[in-house]
Short mmCIF file of C-alpha atoms in Angstrom, two decimals:
data_model
loop_
_atom_site.label_atom_id
_atom_site.label_comp_id
_atom_site.label_asym_id
_atom_site.label_seq_id
_atom_site.Cartn_x
_atom_site.Cartn_y
_atom_site.Cartn_z
CA GLY A 1 26.49 -55.71 65.22
CA GLU A 2 24.58 -53.08 67.09
CA PRO A 3 21.39 -54.04 68.90
CA TYR A 4 18.24 -53.67 66.86
CA ALA A 5 15.01 -53.55 68.76
CA HIS A 6 13.09 -56.73 68.03
CA PRO A 7 9.32 -56.14 68.18
CA GLN A 8 9.02 -58.55 71.12
CA SER A 9 12.04 -57.23 73.05
CA ASP A 10 11.78 -55.30 76.28
CA PRO A 11 12.69 -51.65 75.59
CA LEU A 12 13.63 -51.12 79.25
CA ASP A 13 16.79 -53.15 78.61
CA TYR A 14 18.16 -50.61 76.14
CA TYR A 15 18.42 -47.88 78.79
CA GLN A 16 19.73 -49.97 81.67
CA ARG A 17 23.01 -51.70 82.50
CA THR A 18 22.63 -54.32 79.75
CA TYR A 19 23.95 -51.85 77.18
CA SER A 20 25.93 -49.52 79.47
CA HIS A 21 29.19 -50.34 77.66
CA MET A 22 27.63 -48.98 74.45
CA HIS A 23 26.34 -45.89 76.25
CA ARG A 24 29.87 -45.15 77.53
CA ARG A 25 31.28 -45.75 74.03
CA ASP A 26 28.68 -43.98 71.88
CA LEU A 27 27.36 -41.05 73.92
CA PRO A 28 30.75 -39.26 74.00
CA LEU A 29 30.95 -39.61 70.21
CA ILE A 30 27.48 -38.10 69.84
CA GLY A 31 27.75 -35.37 72.48
CA GLU A 32 31.41 -34.41 72.55
CA GLN A 33 32.67 -35.26 69.08
CA ALA A 34 29.56 -34.51 66.99
CA GLY A 35 28.41 -31.70 69.30
CA ALA A 36 24.82 -32.94 69.47
CA ASP A 37 22.77 -31.98 72.52
CA THR A 38 19.65 -34.02 71.65
CA LEU A 39 19.00 -37.76 71.26
CA SER A 40 16.07 -39.43 69.56
CA LEU A 41 15.40 -42.54 71.63
CA TRP A 42 13.82 -45.55 69.99
CA PRO A 43 12.09 -47.52 71.34
CA TRP A 44 10.97 -45.71 74.47
CA PRO A 45 9.54 -48.02 77.18
CA THR A 46 5.82 -47.69 77.85
CA LYS A 47 5.50 -50.41 80.48
CA GLY A 48 7.07 -50.93 83.85
CA GLN A 49 9.35 -48.81 85.95
CA SER A 50 13.08 -48.87 85.67
CA ASP A 51 16.08 -46.96 86.86
CA ARG A 52 17.45 -45.14 83.85
CA SER A 53 19.51 -42.74 85.97
CA GLU A 54 22.85 -44.19 84.80
CA PHE A 55 21.84 -43.65 81.18
CA PHE A 56 20.75 -40.07 81.90
CA ASP A 57 23.98 -39.44 83.86
CA GLU A 58 26.01 -40.62 80.85
CA MET A 59 24.00 -38.29 78.62
CA ARG A 60 24.67 -35.31 80.91
CA LYS A 61 28.40 -36.07 81.17
CA THR A 62 28.74 -35.79 77.39
CA GLY A 63 26.68 -32.61 76.99
CA ILE A 64 23.49 -34.26 75.78
CA CYS A 65 20.71 -32.52 77.66
CA LYS A 66 17.58 -33.20 75.58
CA MET A 67 15.84 -36.30 74.34
CA ILE A 68 12.99 -37.08 71.98
CA PRO A 69 11.27 -40.35 72.88
CA THR A 70 9.64 -42.22 70.00
CA PHE A 71 6.74 -44.63 69.86
CA ASN A 72 7.53 -47.97 68.19
CA LEU A 73 4.75 -49.22 65.90
CA ALA A 74 6.58 -52.36 64.71
CA LYS A 75 5.38 -54.39 67.69
CA TYR A 76 1.72 -53.79 66.85
CA TYR A 77 2.20 -54.68 63.19
CA ALA A 78 4.08 -57.84 64.20
CA ASP A 79 1.16 -58.77 66.48
CA MET A 80 -1.26 -58.06 63.63
CA LEU A 81 0.63 -60.37 61.26
CA ARG A 82 1.00 -63.09 63.88
CA MET A 83 -2.76 -63.05 64.49
CA GLY A 84 -3.58 -62.98 60.77
CA GLU A 85 -5.37 -59.63 60.94
CA LYS A 86 -5.43 -57.05 58.16
CA LYS A 87 -4.83 -54.03 60.42
CA PRO A 88 -3.74 -53.45 64.01
CA ARG A 89 -6.38 -53.17 66.70
CA THR A 90 -6.81 -49.55 67.76
CA ASP A 91 -9.93 -49.67 69.95
CA PRO A 92 -9.51 -48.01 73.39
CA SER A 93 -8.79 -51.33 75.14
CA SER A 94 -6.21 -52.51 72.57
CA ALA A 95 -2.54 -52.80 73.51
CA PHE A 96 -1.77 -50.08 70.96
CA ALA A 97 -4.18 -47.57 72.52
CA VAL A 98 -3.14 -48.41 76.10
CA ASP A 99 0.59 -48.18 75.31
CA PHE A 100 0.18 -44.95 73.35
CA THR A 101 -1.68 -43.41 76.29
CA ARG A 102 1.18 -44.43 78.63
CA PHE A 103 3.67 -42.97 76.17
#
């Protein structure tokens, strides 16, 4: 099956070499065959620095020149359930607020 972003996974992996074989397989189908020029990317990394140049190069090669990053809320709801809380923390120092600001 295709990778599904687990709430605890590291989103940086999805745009690096780990999944480059899928990028080479799928981006031509999206850009060249379907004629799309925009990708909605989920989840978009909010922590750390990474080299996503290979992913962006693959996008360009297939005619995809725009992207829409998305903010993944599942992680914060998973944390909420794991901690037995009724709603996610959203105060300015919470992981949610900090990550959303980085986004």
